[in-house]
CSV table of C-alpha atoms in Angstrom, one decimal:
chain,number,residue,atom,x,y,z
Q,631,MET,CA,78.7,137.3,83.7
Q,632,THR,CA,76.8,137.4,80.4
Q,633,ALA,CA,75.4,134.4,78.7
Q,634,ALA,CA,78.2,132.4,77.0
Q,635,PRO,CA,77.8,131.4,73.3
Q,636,THR,CA,76.9,127.8,72.5
Q,637,ASP,CA,80.0,126.0,71.3
Q,638,ALA,CA,80.3,122.6,69.6
Q,639,PRO,CA,81.3,119.8,71.9
Q,640,ALA,CA,84.8,119.6,70.3
Q,641,ASP,CA,85.5,123.3,71.2
Q,642,PRO,CA,87.7,123.9,74.3
Q,643,VAL,CA,86.0,124.8,77.5
Q,644,LEU,CA,88.8,127.2,78.3
Q,645,SER,CA,91.5,128.8,76.2
Q,646,VAL,CA,94.4,131.1,76.9
Q,647,ARG,CA,96.4,133.1,74.4
Q,648,GLY,CA,99.5,135.2,75.1
Q,649,LEU,CA,98.8,134.7,78.8
Q,650,THR,CA,101.4,136.5,80.8
Q,651,VAL,CA,101.3,137.1,84.6
Q,652,ARG,CA,103.7,139.6,86.1
Q,653,ALA,CA,104.7,140.2,89.7
Q,654,ARG,CA,106.5,143.6,89.7
Q,655,ASP,CA,109.6,143.0,87.6
Q,656,ARG,CA,109.2,139.2,87.3
Q,657,GLU,CA,107.2,137.1,84.8
Q,658,ILE,CA,105.5,134.1,86.5
Q,659,LEU,CA,103.9,133.1,83.2
Q,660,ARG,CA,105.3,134.0,79.8
Q,661,ARG,CA,103.0,134.2,76.7
Q,662,VAL,CA,101.2,130.9,77.2
Q,663,ASP,CA,98.9,129.6,74.5
Q,664,LEU,CA,96.8,126.6,75.6
Q,665,ASP,CA,93.4,125.0,75.0
Q,666,PHE,CA,91.6,122.9,77.7
Q,667,PRO,CA,89.4,120.4,75.9
Q,668,THR,CA,85.8,119.8,76.9
Q,669,ARG,CA,84.9,116.6,78.8
Q,670,GLN,CA,88.5,115.6,79.3
Q,671,ILE,CA,91.0,115.7,82.2
Q,672,THR,CA,94.0,118.0,81.5
Q,673,ALA,CA,97.0,117.6,83.8
Q,674,VAL,CA,99.4,120.5,84.3
Q,675,ILE,CA,102.8,119.4,85.4
Q,676,GLY,CA,106.2,120.9,85.9
Q,677,PRO,CA,108.8,121.6,88.6
Q,678,SER,CA,108.0,123.7,91.7
Q,679,GLY,CA,107.8,127.4,90.9
Q,680,CYS,CA,107.1,126.9,87.1
Q,681,GLY,CA,103.7,128.7,87.3
Q,682,LYS,CA,101.3,125.7,87.4
Q,683,THR,CA,99.1,127.1,90.2
Q,684,THR,CA,99.2,130.6,88.8
Q,685,LEU,CA,98.0,129.3,85.5
Q,686,ILE,CA,94.9,127.6,86.8
Q,687,ARG,CA,94.2,130.5,89.1
Q,688,THR,CA,93.9,132.8,86.1
Q,689,LEU,CA,91.2,130.5,84.7
Q,690,ASN,CA,88.6,131.6,87.3
Q,691,ARG,CA,90.1,134.9,88.2
Q,692,MET,CA,91.3,133.8,91.6
Q,693,VAL,CA,94.7,135.2,90.6
Q,694,GLU,CA,93.2,138.6,91.3
Q,695,LEU,CA,93.0,137.8,95.0
Q,696,THR,CA,96.8,137.9,95.2
Q,697,PRO,CA,98.0,141.6,95.5
Q,698,GLY,CA,100.6,142.7,93.0
Q,699,LEU,CA,99.9,140.3,90.2
Q,700,ARG,CA,99.0,141.6,86.7
Q,701,VAL,CA,97.4,139.5,84.0
Q,702,GLU,CA,98.0,140.2,80.3
Q,703,GLY,CA,96.6,138.3,77.3
Q,704,SER,CA,93.4,136.5,76.8
Q,705,VAL,CA,91.5,133.9,78.9
Q,706,ARG,CA,88.3,132.7,77.3
Q,707,TYR,CA,85.6,130.5,78.7
Q,708,ARG,CA,83.4,128.9,75.9
Q,709,GLY,CA,84.4,131.8,73.7
Q,710,GLN,CA,83.8,134.6,76.2
Q,711,GLU,CA,86.6,136.8,77.4
Q,712,LEU,CA,86.7,136.4,81.2
Q,713,TYR,CA,88.8,139.5,81.9
Q,714,ALA,CA,86.5,141.8,79.8
Q,715,PRO,CA,85.0,144.8,81.5
Q,716,GLY,CA,81.7,144.0,83.2
Q,717,VAL,CA,82.4,140.3,83.7
Q,718,ASP,CA,81.6,139.4,87.3
Q,719,PRO,CA,84.5,137.4,88.8
Q,720,VAL,CA,82.1,135.8,91.4
Q,721,ALA,CA,79.9,134.5,88.5
Q,722,VAL,CA,83.1,133.2,86.8
Q,723,ARG,CA,84.0,131.2,89.9
Q,724,ARG,CA,80.5,129.6,90.0
Q,725,ARG,CA,81.0,128.3,86.5
Q,726,ILE,CA,84.6,127.3,87.0
Q,727,GLY,CA,85.0,125.7,90.5
Q,728,MET,CA,88.2,125.1,92.3
Q,729,VAL,CA,89.5,122.6,94.8
Q,730,PHE,CA,92.7,123.3,96.8
Q,731,GLN,CA,95.6,121.3,98.0
Q,732,ARG,CA,94.2,121.0,101.6
Q,733,PRO,CA,90.5,120.5,102.3
Q,734,THR,CA,88.8,123.7,103.3
Q,735,VAL,CA,85.7,122.5,105.1
Q,736,PHE,CA,83.6,124.9,107.2
Q,737,PRO,CA,82.7,124.3,110.9
Q,738,SER,CA,79.2,123.2,110.1
Q,739,SER,CA,77.4,120.1,109.1
Q,740,ILE,CA,78.1,117.9,106.0
Q,741,TYR,CA,74.8,119.1,104.5
Q,742,GLU,CA,75.5,122.8,105.1
Q,743,ASN,CA,79.0,122.5,103.7
Q,744,VAL,CA,77.6,121.3,100.4
Q,745,ALA,CA,74.7,123.7,100.5
Q,746,PHE,CA,77.0,126.7,101.1
Q,747,GLY,CA,77.2,128.0,97.5
Q,748,LEU,CA,73.6,127.4,96.8
Q,749,ARG,CA,72.6,129.5,99.8
Q,750,LEU,CA,74.8,132.3,98.6
Q,751,GLU,CA,72.8,132.2,95.4
Q,752,HIS,CA,69.5,132.3,97.4
Q,753,ALA,CA,68.4,128.9,95.9
Q,754,PRO,CA,65.1,127.7,97.3
Q,755,ALA,CA,65.1,125.0,99.9
Q,756,THR,CA,63.6,122.4,97.5
Q,757,GLU,CA,66.4,123.0,95.0
Q,758,ILE,CA,69.0,122.6,97.8
Q,759,ALA,CA,67.4,119.5,99.1
Q,760,THR,CA,67.8,117.9,95.6
Q,761,ALA,CA,71.2,119.3,94.8
Q,762,VAL,CA,73.0,118.3,98.0
Q,763,PRO,CA,72.5,114.5,97.6
Q,764,ARG,CA,73.3,114.7,93.9
Q,765,ALA,CA,76.6,116.6,94.5
Q,766,LEU,CA,77.5,114.0,97.2
Q,767,ARG,CA,76.8,111.2,94.8
Q,768,ARG,CA,78.9,112.8,92.0
Q,769,ALA,CA,81.7,113.2,94.5
Q,770,ALA,CA,81.5,109.5,95.5
Q,771,LEU,CA,80.7,110.4,99.1
Q,772,TRP,CA,77.0,109.8,99.4
Q,773,ASP,CA,77.1,106.2,100.5
Q,774,GLU,CA,79.5,107.1,103.3
Q,775,VAL,CA,77.5,110.0,104.8
Q,776,ARG,CA,73.9,109.6,103.7
Q,777,ASP,CA,72.7,108.6,107.1
Q,778,ASP,CA,74.7,111.3,109.0
Q,779,LEU,CA,74.3,114.6,107.0
Q,780,ASP,CA,74.0,116.6,110.3
Q,781,ARG,CA,77.4,115.3,111.4
Q,782,PRO,CA,80.1,118.0,111.7
Q,783,ALA,CA,82.2,118.1,108.5
Q,784,LEU,CA,85.4,118.4,110.5
Q,785,ALA,CA,84.8,114.9,111.9
Q,786,LEU,CA,85.4,113.4,108.5
Q,787,SER,CA,88.7,111.9,107.4
Q,788,GLY,CA,91.0,113.9,105.2
Q,789,GLY,CA,90.0,112.1,102.1
Q,790,GLN,CA,86.4,112.5,102.9
Q,791,GLN,CA,86.8,116.2,103.6
Q,792,GLN,CA,88.4,116.6,100.2
Q,793,ARG,CA,85.6,114.8,98.4
Q,794,LEU,CA,83.2,117.0,100.5
Q,795,CYS,CA,85.0,120.1,99.1
Q,796,ILE,CA,84.5,118.6,95.6
Q,797,ALA,CA,80.8,118.1,96.3
Q,798,ARG,CA,80.5,121.7,97.5
Q,799,ALA,CA,82.1,122.9,94.2
Q,800,LEU,CA,79.8,120.6,92.1
Q,801,ALA,CA,76.6,121.6,93.9
Q,802,VAL,CA,76.4,124.9,91.9
Q,803,ASN,CA,76.8,123.0,88.6
Q,804,PRO,CA,80.2,124.3,87.3
Q,805,ARG,CA,81.2,123.6,83.7
Q,806,ALA,CA,84.9,123.2,84.6
Q,807,LEU,CA,86.6,122.1,87.8
Q,808,LEU,CA,90.2,123.2,88.7
Q,809,MET,CA,92.1,120.9,91.1
Q,810,ASP,CA,95.3,122.4,92.6
Q,811,GLU,CA,97.3,119.4,93.8
Q,812,ALA,CA,94.0,118.2,95.4
Q,813,THR,CA,95.4,114.7,96.4
Q,814,SER,CA,98.9,115.7,97.5
Q,815,SER,CA,98.1,115.6,101.2
Q,816,LEU,CA,96.1,112.3,101.0
Q,817,ASP,CA,97.1,108.7,101.4
Q,818,PRO,CA,97.1,106.3,98.4
Q,819,ILE,CA,93.6,104.9,99.0
Q,820,ALA,CA,92.0,108.3,99.3
Q,821,THR,CA,93.9,109.4,96.2
Q,822,ARG,CA,92.7,106.5,94.2
Q,823,LYS,CA,89.1,107.2,95.2
Q,824,ILE,CA,89.4,110.8,93.9
Q,825,GLU,CA,91.1,109.7,90.7
Q,826,GLU,CA,88.3,107.2,90.0
Q,827,MET,CA,85.7,109.9,90.8
Q,828,VAL,CA,87.2,112.5,88.4
Q,829,HIS,CA,87.3,109.9,85.7
Q,830,GLU,CA,83.5,109.6,86.0
Q,831,LEU,CA,83.0,113.3,86.4
Q,832,LYS,CA,84.7,114.2,83.2
Q,833,ASN,CA,81.6,113.2,81.2
Q,834,GLU,CA,79.8,116.1,82.8
Q,835,VAL,CA,82.6,118.6,83.9
Q,836,SER,CA,85.9,119.4,82.3
Q,837,ILE,CA,88.7,118.8,84.8
Q,838,ILE,CA,92.0,120.7,84.9
Q,839,MET,CA,94.4,119.3,87.5
Q,840,VAL,CA,97.7,120.6,88.7
Q,841,THR,CA,99.9,117.8,90.0
Q,842,HIS,CA,103.5,117.3,91.0
Q,843,ASN,CA,103.0,113.6,90.7
Q,844,ILE,CA,104.1,112.5,87.3
Q,845,ALA,CA,102.6,109.0,87.8
Q,846,GLN,CA,99.2,110.5,88.6
Q,847,ALA,CA,99.3,112.6,85.5
Q,848,ALA,CA,100.1,109.5,83.4
Q,849,ARG,CA,97.3,107.4,84.8
Q,850,ALA,CA,94.5,110.0,85.5
Q,851,SER,CA,94.7,112.5,82.6
Q,852,ASP,CA,93.8,112.6,78.9
Q,853,VAL,CA,95.9,115.6,78.0
Q,854,THR,CA,99.1,116.8,79.7
Q,855,ALA,CA,100.7,120.3,79.6
Q,856,TYR,CA,104.3,120.7,80.7
Q,857,LEU,CA,105.4,124.1,82.1
Q,858,TYR,CA,109.0,125.2,82.8
Q,859,GLU,CA,110.0,128.6,84.1
Q,860,GLY,CA,106.6,130.1,83.2
Q,861,ARG,CA,106.7,128.8,79.6
Q,862,LEU,CA,104.5,126.1,78.0
Q,863,ILE,CA,107.1,123.6,76.7
Q,864,GLU,CA,104.8,120.9,75.4
Q,865,VAL,CA,101.1,119.8,75.4
Q,866,GLY,CA,99.5,116.8,73.9
Q,867,PRO,CA,97.6,113.5,74.6
Q,868,THR,CA,99.1,112.1,77.8
Q,869,ALA,CA,99.9,108.6,76.4
Q,870,GLU,CA,101.8,110.1,73.4
Q,871,MET,CA,103.7,112.6,75.5
Q,872,PHE,CA,104.8,110.1,78.1
Q,873,GLU,CA,105.8,107.5,75.4
Q,874,ASN,CA,107.4,109.9,72.9
Q,875,PRO,CA,107.9,113.5,74.1
Q,876,ARG,CA,108.7,115.9,71.4
Q,877,GLU,CA,110.8,118.3,73.5
Q,878,LYS,CA,114.1,117.5,75.2
Q,879,LEU,CA,113.1,119.4,78.3
Q,880,THR,CA,109.9,117.3,78.6
Q,881,GLU,CA,111.8,114.1,78.2
Q,882,GLU,CA,114.3,115.1,80.9
Q,883,TYR,CA,111.5,115.9,83.3
Q,884,LEU,CA,109.5,112.8,82.7
Q,885,THR,CA,112.5,110.5,83.0
Q,886,GLY,CA,113.8,112.1,86.2
Q,887,ARG,CA,116.9,113.5,84.5
Q,888,PHE,CA,115.7,117.1,85.0
Q,889,GLY,CA,118.1,119.5,86.6
């Protein structure tokens, strides 16, 4: 991936224009135009099957790992076209990390889980030794594991495992972090810890979170985008959208009268 241009802080970290994703004769996303602001948390909401996960998977080219999908339109990261010829998708995924619905920890130690991406980059041992504790601190996990970094990661609780996955993503210093329903399998206490953590993280990393939990979007995000049947219906500051949605479809979804 070539060097990205330097943007002003107000510029979006990611932008999509005319984004369409097709699966054979079906459109999963339909001509979506959307900006994701820098140093803010954007929630992507909508009913099941509306294209939320597909949308964020286009942002770091993970959509390409699903056979049969075709991406049309523009996806830009800090002004650079991510689907342009010559752009390395692996480099894209280092800059734009992703955390999935269920924790995907490796059968190794806590330390090695966090160090995984850095070792793939052949980072020197001194850099790894500094980066691992920093990533664990940013993921609000350091105080719980600092004396037991050689412990198997699979021995951690579900909430700890998810924060470990976040630490692993943060260790390679991404500019944006995608979270695909990252708290949906966690209990309320673990969910609250992750929400508090991402609130602190947004000062350093732009967060884009898919959530089916409307209450979570309301309390945890700065901006909300509502998708329905692959179309972007409405986007705006979360407080404004929840208090006074502009579109009838948005109002029906937020008030539980959808469908």
